[in-house]
PDB file of N, CA and C in Angstrom:
ATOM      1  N   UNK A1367       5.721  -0.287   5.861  1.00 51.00           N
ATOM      2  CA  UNK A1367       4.322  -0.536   5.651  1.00 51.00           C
ATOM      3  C   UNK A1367       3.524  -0.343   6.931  1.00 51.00           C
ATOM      4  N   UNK A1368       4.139  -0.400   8.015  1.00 61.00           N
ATOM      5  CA  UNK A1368       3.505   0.017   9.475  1.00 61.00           C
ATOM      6  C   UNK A1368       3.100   1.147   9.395  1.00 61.00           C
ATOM      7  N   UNK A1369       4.422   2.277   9.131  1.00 63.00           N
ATOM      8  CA  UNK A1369       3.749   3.193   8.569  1.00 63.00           C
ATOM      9  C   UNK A1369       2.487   3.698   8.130  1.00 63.00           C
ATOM     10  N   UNK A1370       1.938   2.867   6.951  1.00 59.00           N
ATOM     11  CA  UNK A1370       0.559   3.668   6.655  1.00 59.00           C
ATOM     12  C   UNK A1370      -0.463   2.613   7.026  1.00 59.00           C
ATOM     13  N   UNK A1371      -0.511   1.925   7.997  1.00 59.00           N
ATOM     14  CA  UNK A1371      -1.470   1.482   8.726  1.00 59.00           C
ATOM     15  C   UNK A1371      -1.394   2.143  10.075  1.00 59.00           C
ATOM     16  N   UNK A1372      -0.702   2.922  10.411  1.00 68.00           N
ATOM     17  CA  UNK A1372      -0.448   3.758  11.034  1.00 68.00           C
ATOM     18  C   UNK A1372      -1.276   4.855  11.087  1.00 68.00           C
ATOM     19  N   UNK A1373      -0.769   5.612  10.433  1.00 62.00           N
ATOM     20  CA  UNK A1373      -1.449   6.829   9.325  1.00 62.00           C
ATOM     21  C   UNK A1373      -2.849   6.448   9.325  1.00 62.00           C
ATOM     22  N   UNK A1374      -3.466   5.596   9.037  1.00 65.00           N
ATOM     23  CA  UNK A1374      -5.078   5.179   8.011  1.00 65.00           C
ATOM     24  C   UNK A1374      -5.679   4.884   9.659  1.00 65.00           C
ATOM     25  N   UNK A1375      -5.009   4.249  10.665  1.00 63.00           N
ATOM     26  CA  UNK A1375      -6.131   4.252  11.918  1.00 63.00           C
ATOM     27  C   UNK A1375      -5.776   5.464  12.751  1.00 63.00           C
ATOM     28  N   UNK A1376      -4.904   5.941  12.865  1.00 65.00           N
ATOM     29  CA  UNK A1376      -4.679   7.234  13.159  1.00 65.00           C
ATOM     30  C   UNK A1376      -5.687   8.671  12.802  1.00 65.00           C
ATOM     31  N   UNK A1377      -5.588   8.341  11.606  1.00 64.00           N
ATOM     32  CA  UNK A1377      -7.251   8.959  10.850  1.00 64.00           C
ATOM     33  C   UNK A1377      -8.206   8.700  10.712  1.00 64.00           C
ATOM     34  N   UNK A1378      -8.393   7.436  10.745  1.00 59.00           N
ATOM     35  CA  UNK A1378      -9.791   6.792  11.203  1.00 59.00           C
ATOM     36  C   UNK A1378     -10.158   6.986  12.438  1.00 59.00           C
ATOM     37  N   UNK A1379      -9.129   7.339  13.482  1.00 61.00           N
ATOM     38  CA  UNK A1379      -9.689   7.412  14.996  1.00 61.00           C
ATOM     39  C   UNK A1379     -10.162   8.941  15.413  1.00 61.00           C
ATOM     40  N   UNK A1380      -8.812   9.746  14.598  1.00 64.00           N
ATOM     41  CA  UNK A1380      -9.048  10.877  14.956  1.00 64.00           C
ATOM     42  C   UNK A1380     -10.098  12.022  13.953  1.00 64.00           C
ATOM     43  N   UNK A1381     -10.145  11.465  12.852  1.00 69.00           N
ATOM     44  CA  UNK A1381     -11.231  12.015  11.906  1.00 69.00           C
ATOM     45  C   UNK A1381     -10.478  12.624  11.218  1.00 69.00           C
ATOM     46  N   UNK A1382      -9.046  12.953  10.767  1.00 72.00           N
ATOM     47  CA  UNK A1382      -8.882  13.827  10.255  1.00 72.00           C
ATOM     48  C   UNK A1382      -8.081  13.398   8.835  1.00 72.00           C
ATOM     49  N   UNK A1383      -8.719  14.330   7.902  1.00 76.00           N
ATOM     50  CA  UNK A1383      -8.771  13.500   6.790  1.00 76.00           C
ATOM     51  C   UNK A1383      -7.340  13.904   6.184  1.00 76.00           C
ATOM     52  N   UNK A1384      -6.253  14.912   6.353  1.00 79.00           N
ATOM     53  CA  UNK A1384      -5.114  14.414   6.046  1.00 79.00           C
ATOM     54  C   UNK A1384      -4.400  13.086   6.127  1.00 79.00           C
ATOM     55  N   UNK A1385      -4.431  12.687   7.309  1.00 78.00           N
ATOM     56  CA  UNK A1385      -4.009  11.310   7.472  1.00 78.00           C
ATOM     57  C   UNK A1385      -4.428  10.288   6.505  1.00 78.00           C
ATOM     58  N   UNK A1386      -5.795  10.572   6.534  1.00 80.00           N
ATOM     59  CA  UNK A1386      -6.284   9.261   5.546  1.00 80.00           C
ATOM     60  C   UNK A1386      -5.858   9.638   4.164  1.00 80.00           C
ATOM     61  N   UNK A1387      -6.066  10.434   3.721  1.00 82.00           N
ATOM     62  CA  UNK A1387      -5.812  11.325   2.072  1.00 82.00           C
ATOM     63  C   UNK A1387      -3.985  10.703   2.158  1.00 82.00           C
ATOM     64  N   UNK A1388      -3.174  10.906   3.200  1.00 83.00           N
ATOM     65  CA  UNK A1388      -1.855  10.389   2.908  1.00 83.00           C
ATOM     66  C   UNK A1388      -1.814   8.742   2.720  1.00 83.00           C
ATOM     67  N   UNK A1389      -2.520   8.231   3.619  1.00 81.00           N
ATOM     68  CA  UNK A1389      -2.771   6.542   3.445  1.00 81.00           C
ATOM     69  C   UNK A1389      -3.157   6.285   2.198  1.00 81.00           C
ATOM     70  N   UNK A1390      -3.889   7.166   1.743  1.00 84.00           N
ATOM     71  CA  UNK A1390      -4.538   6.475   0.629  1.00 84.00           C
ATOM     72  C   UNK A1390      -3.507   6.519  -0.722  1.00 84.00           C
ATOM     73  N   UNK A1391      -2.787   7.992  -0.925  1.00 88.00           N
ATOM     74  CA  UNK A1391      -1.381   8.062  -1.517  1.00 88.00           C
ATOM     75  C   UNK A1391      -0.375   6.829  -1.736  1.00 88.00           C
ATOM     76  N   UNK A1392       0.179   6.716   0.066  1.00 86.00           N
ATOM     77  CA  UNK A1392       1.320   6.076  -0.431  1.00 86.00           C
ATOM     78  C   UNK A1392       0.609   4.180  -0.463  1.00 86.00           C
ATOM     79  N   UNK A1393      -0.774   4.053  -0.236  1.00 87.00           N
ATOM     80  CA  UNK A1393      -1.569   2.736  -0.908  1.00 87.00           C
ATOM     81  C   UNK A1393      -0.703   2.510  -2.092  1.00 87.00           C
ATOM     82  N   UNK A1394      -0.718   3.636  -2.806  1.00 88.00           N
ATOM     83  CA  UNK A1394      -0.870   2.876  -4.346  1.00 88.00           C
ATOM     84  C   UNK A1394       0.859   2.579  -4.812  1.00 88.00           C
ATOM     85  N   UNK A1395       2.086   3.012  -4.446  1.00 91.00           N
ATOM     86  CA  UNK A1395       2.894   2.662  -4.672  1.00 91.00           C
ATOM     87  C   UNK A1395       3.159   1.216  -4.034  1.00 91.00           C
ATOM     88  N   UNK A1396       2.394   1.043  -2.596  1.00 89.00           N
ATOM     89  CA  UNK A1396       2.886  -0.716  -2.447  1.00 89.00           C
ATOM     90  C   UNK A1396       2.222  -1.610  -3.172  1.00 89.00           C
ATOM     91  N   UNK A1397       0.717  -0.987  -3.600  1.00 90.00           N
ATOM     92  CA  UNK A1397      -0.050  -1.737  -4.571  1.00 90.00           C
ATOM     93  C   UNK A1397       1.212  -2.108  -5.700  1.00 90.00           C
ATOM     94  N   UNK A1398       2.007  -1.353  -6.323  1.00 91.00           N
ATOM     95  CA  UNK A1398       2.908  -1.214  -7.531  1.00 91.00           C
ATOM     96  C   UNK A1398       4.075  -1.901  -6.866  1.00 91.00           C
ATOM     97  N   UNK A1399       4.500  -2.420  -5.746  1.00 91.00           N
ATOM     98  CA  UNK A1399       5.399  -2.985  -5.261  1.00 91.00           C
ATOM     99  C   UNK A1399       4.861  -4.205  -5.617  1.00 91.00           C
ATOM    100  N   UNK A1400       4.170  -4.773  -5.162  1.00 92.00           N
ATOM    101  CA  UNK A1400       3.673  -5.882  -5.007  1.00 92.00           C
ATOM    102  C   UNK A1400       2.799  -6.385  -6.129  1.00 92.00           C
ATOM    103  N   UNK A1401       2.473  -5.706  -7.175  1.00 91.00           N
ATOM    104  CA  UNK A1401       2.532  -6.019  -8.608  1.00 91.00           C
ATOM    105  C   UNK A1401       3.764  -6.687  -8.992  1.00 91.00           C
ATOM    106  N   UNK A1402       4.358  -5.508  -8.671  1.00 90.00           N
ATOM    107  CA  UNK A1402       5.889  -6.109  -9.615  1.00 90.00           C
ATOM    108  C   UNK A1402       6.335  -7.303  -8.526  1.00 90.00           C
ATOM    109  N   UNK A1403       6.140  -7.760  -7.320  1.00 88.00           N
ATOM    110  CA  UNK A1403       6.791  -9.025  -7.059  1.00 88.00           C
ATOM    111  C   UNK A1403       5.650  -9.961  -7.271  1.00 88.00           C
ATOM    112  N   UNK A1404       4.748  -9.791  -8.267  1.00 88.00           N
ATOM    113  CA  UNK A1404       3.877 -10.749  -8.191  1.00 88.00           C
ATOM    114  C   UNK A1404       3.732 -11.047  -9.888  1.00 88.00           C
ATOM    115  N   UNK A1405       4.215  -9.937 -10.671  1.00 88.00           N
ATOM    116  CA  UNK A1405       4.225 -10.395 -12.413  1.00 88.00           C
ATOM    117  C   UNK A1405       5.225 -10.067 -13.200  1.00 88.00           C
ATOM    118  N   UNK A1406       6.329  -8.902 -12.634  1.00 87.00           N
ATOM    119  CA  UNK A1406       7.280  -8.874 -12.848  1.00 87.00           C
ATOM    120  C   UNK A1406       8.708  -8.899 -12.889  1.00 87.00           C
ATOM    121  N   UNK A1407       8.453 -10.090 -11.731  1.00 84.00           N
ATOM    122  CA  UNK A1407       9.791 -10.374 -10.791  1.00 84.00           C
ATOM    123  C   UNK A1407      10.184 -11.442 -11.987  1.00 84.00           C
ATOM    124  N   UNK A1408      11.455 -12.165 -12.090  1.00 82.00           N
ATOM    125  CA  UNK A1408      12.304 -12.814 -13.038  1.00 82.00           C
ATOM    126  C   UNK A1408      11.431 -14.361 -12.538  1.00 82.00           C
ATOM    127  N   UNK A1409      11.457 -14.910 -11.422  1.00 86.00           N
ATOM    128  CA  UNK A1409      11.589 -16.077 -10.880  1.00 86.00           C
ATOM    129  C   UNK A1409      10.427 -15.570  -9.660  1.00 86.00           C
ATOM    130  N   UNK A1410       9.128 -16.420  -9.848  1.00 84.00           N
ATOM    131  CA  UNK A1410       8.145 -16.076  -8.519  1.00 84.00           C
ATOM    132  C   UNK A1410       7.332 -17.964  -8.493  1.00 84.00           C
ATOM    133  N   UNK A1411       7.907 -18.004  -7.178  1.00 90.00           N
ATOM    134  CA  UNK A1411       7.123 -19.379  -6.628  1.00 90.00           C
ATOM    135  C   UNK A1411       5.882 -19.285  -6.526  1.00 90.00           C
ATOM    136  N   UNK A1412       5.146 -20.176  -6.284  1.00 91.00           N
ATOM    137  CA  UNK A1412       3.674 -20.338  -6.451  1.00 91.00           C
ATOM    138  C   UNK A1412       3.464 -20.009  -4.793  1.00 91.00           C
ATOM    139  N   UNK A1413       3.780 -19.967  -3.724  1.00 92.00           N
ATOM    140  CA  UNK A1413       3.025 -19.880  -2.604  1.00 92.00           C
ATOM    141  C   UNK A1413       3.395 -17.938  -2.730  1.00 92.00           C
ATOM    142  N   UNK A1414       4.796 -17.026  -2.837  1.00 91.00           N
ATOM    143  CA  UNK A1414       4.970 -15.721  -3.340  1.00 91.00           C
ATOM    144  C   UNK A1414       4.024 -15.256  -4.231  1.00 91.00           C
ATOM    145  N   UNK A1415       3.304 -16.192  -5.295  1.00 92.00           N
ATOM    146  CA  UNK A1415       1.694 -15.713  -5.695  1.00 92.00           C
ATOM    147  C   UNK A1415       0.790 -15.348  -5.375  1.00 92.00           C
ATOM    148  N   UNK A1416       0.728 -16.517  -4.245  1.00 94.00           N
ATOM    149  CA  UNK A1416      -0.678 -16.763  -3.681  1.00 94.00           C
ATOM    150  C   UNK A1416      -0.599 -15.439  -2.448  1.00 94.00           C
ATOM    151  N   UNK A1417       0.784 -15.548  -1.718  1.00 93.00           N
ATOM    152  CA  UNK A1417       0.779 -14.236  -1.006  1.00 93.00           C
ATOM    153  C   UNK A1417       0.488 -13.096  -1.300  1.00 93.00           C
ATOM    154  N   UNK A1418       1.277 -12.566  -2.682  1.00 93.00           N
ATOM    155  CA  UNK A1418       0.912 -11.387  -3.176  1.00 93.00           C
ATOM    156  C   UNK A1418      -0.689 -10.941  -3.762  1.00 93.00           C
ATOM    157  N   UNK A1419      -1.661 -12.069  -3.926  1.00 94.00           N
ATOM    158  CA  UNK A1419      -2.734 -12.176  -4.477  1.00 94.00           C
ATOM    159  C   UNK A1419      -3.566 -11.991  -2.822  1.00 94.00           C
ATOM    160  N   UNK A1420      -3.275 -12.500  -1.956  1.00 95.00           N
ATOM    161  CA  UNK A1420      -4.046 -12.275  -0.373  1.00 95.00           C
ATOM    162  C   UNK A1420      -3.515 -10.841   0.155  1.00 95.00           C
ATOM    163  N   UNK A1421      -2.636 -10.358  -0.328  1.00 93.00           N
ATOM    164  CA  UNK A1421      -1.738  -8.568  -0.006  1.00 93.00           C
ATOM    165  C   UNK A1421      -2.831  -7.834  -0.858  1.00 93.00           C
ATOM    166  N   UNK A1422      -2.523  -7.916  -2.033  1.00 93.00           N
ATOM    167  CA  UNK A1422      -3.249  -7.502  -2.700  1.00 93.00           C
ATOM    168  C   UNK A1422      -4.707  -6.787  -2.355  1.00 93.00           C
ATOM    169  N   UNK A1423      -5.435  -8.212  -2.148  1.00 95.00           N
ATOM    170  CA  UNK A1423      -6.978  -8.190  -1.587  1.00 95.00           C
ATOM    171  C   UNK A1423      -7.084  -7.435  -0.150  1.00 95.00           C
ATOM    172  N   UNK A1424      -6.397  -7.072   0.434  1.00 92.00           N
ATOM    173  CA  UNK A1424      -6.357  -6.540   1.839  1.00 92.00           C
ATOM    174  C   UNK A1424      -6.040  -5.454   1.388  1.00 92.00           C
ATOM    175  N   UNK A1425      -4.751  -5.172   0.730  1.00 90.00           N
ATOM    176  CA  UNK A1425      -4.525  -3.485   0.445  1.00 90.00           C
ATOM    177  C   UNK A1425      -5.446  -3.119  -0.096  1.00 90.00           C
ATOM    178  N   UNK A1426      -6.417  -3.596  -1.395  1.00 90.00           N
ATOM    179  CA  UNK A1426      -7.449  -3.140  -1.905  1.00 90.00           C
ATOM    180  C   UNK A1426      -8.594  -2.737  -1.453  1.00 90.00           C
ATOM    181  N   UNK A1427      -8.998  -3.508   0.036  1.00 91.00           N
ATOM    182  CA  UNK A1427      -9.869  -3.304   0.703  1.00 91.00           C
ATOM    183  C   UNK A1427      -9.723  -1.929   1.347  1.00 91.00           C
ATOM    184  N   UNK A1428      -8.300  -1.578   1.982  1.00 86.00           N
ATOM    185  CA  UNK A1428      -7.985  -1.244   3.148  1.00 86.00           C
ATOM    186  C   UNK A1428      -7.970   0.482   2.126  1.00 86.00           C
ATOM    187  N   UNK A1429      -8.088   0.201   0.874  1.00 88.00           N
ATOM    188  CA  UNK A1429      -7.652   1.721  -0.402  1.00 88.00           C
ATOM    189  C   UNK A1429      -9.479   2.341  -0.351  1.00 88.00           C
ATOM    190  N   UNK A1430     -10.209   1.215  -0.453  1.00 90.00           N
ATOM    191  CA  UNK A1430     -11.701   1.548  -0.849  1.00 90.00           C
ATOM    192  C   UNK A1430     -12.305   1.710   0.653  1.00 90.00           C
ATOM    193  N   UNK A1431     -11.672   1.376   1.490  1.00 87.00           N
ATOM    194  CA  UNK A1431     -12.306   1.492   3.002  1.00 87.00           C
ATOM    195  C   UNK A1431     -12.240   3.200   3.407  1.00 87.00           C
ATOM    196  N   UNK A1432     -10.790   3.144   3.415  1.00 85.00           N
ATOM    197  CA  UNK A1432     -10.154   4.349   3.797  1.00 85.00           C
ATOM    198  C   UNK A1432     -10.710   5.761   2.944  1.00 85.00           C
ATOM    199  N   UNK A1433     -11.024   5.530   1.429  1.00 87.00           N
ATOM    200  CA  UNK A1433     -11.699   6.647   0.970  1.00 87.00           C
ATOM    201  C   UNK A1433     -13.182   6.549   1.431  1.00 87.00           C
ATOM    202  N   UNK A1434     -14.159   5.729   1.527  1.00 88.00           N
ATOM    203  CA  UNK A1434     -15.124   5.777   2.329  1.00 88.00           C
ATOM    204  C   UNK A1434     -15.535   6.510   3.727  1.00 88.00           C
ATOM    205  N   UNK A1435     -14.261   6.080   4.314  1.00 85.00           N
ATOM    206  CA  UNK A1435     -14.488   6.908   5.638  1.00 85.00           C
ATOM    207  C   UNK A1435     -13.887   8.135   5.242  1.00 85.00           C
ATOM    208  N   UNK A1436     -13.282   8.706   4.155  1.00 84.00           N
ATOM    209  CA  UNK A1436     -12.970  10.070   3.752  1.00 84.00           C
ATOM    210  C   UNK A1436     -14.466  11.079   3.769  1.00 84.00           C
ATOM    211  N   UNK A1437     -14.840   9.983   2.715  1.00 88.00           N
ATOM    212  CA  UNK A1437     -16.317  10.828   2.220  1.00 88.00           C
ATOM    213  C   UNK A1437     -17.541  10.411   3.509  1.00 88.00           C
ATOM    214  N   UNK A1438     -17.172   9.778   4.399  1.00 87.00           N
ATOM    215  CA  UNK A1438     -18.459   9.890   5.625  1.00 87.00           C
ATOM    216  C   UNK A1438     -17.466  11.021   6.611  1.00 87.00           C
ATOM    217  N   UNK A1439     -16.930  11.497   6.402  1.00 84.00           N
ATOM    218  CA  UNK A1439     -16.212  12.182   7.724  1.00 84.00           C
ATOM    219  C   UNK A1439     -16.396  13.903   6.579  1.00 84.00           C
ATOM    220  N   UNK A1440     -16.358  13.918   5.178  1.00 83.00           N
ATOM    221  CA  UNK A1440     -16.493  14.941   4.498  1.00 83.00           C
ATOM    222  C   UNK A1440     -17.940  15.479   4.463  1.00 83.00           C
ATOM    223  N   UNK A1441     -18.583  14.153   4.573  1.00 84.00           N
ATOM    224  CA  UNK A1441     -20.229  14.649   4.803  1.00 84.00           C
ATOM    225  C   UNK A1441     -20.512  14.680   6.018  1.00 84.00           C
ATOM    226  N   UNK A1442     -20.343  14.359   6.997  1.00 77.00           N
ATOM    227  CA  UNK A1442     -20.396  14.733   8.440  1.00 77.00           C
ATOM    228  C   UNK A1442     -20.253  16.284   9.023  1.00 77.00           C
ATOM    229  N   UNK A1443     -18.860  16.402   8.187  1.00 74.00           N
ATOM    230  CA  UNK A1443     -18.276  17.981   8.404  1.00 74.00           C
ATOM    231  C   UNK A1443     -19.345  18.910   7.962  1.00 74.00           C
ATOM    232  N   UNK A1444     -19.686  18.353   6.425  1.00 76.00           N
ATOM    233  CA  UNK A1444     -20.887  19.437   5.824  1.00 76.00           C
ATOM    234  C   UNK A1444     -21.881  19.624   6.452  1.00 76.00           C
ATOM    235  N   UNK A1445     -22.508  18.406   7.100  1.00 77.00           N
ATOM    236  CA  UNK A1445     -23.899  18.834   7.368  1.00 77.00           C
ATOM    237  C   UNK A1445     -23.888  18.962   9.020  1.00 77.00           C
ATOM    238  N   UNK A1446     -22.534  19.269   9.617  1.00 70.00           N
ATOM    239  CA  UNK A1446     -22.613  19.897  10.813  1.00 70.00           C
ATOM    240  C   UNK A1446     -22.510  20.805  10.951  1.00 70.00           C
ATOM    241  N   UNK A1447     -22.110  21.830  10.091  1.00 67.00           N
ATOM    242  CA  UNK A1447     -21.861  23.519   9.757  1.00 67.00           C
ATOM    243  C   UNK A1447     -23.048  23.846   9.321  1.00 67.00           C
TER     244      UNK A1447
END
């Protein structure tokens, strides 16, 4: 998961929107990780809830952030050419 926080400021620093376009990719399979340890695990404690529900809210942020700065760095490009 370092990995694509990696990746996502890496592209956020350097502008380049492969990086972010990959962050934003492999987003959605930990989103689907962390679904399943949060509704479809056999046995989930109540504080493993509350974690996966605060993961959640951060990855979600970090999915809608990251395409944002896609599309300000896509309109930047345009209207500097």
């Amino acid at each position: 998961m370092s990995e694509l926080l990696c990746l996502g400021y890496k592209g956020n620093l350097a502008e380049r929107k492969v990086a972010l376009i990959f962050s934003v990719i492999l987003t959605v399979p930990v989103l689907l990780l962390v679904l399943f340890l949060m509704l479809w695990q056999t046995y989930v404690l109540r504080l493993e809830f509350i974690l996966c529900c605060i993961l959640l809210a951060f990855y979600g942020l970090e999915f809608f952030i990251s395409l944002a700065t896609f599309f300000v760095i896509q309109r930047h490009e345009s209207v500097s050419r």
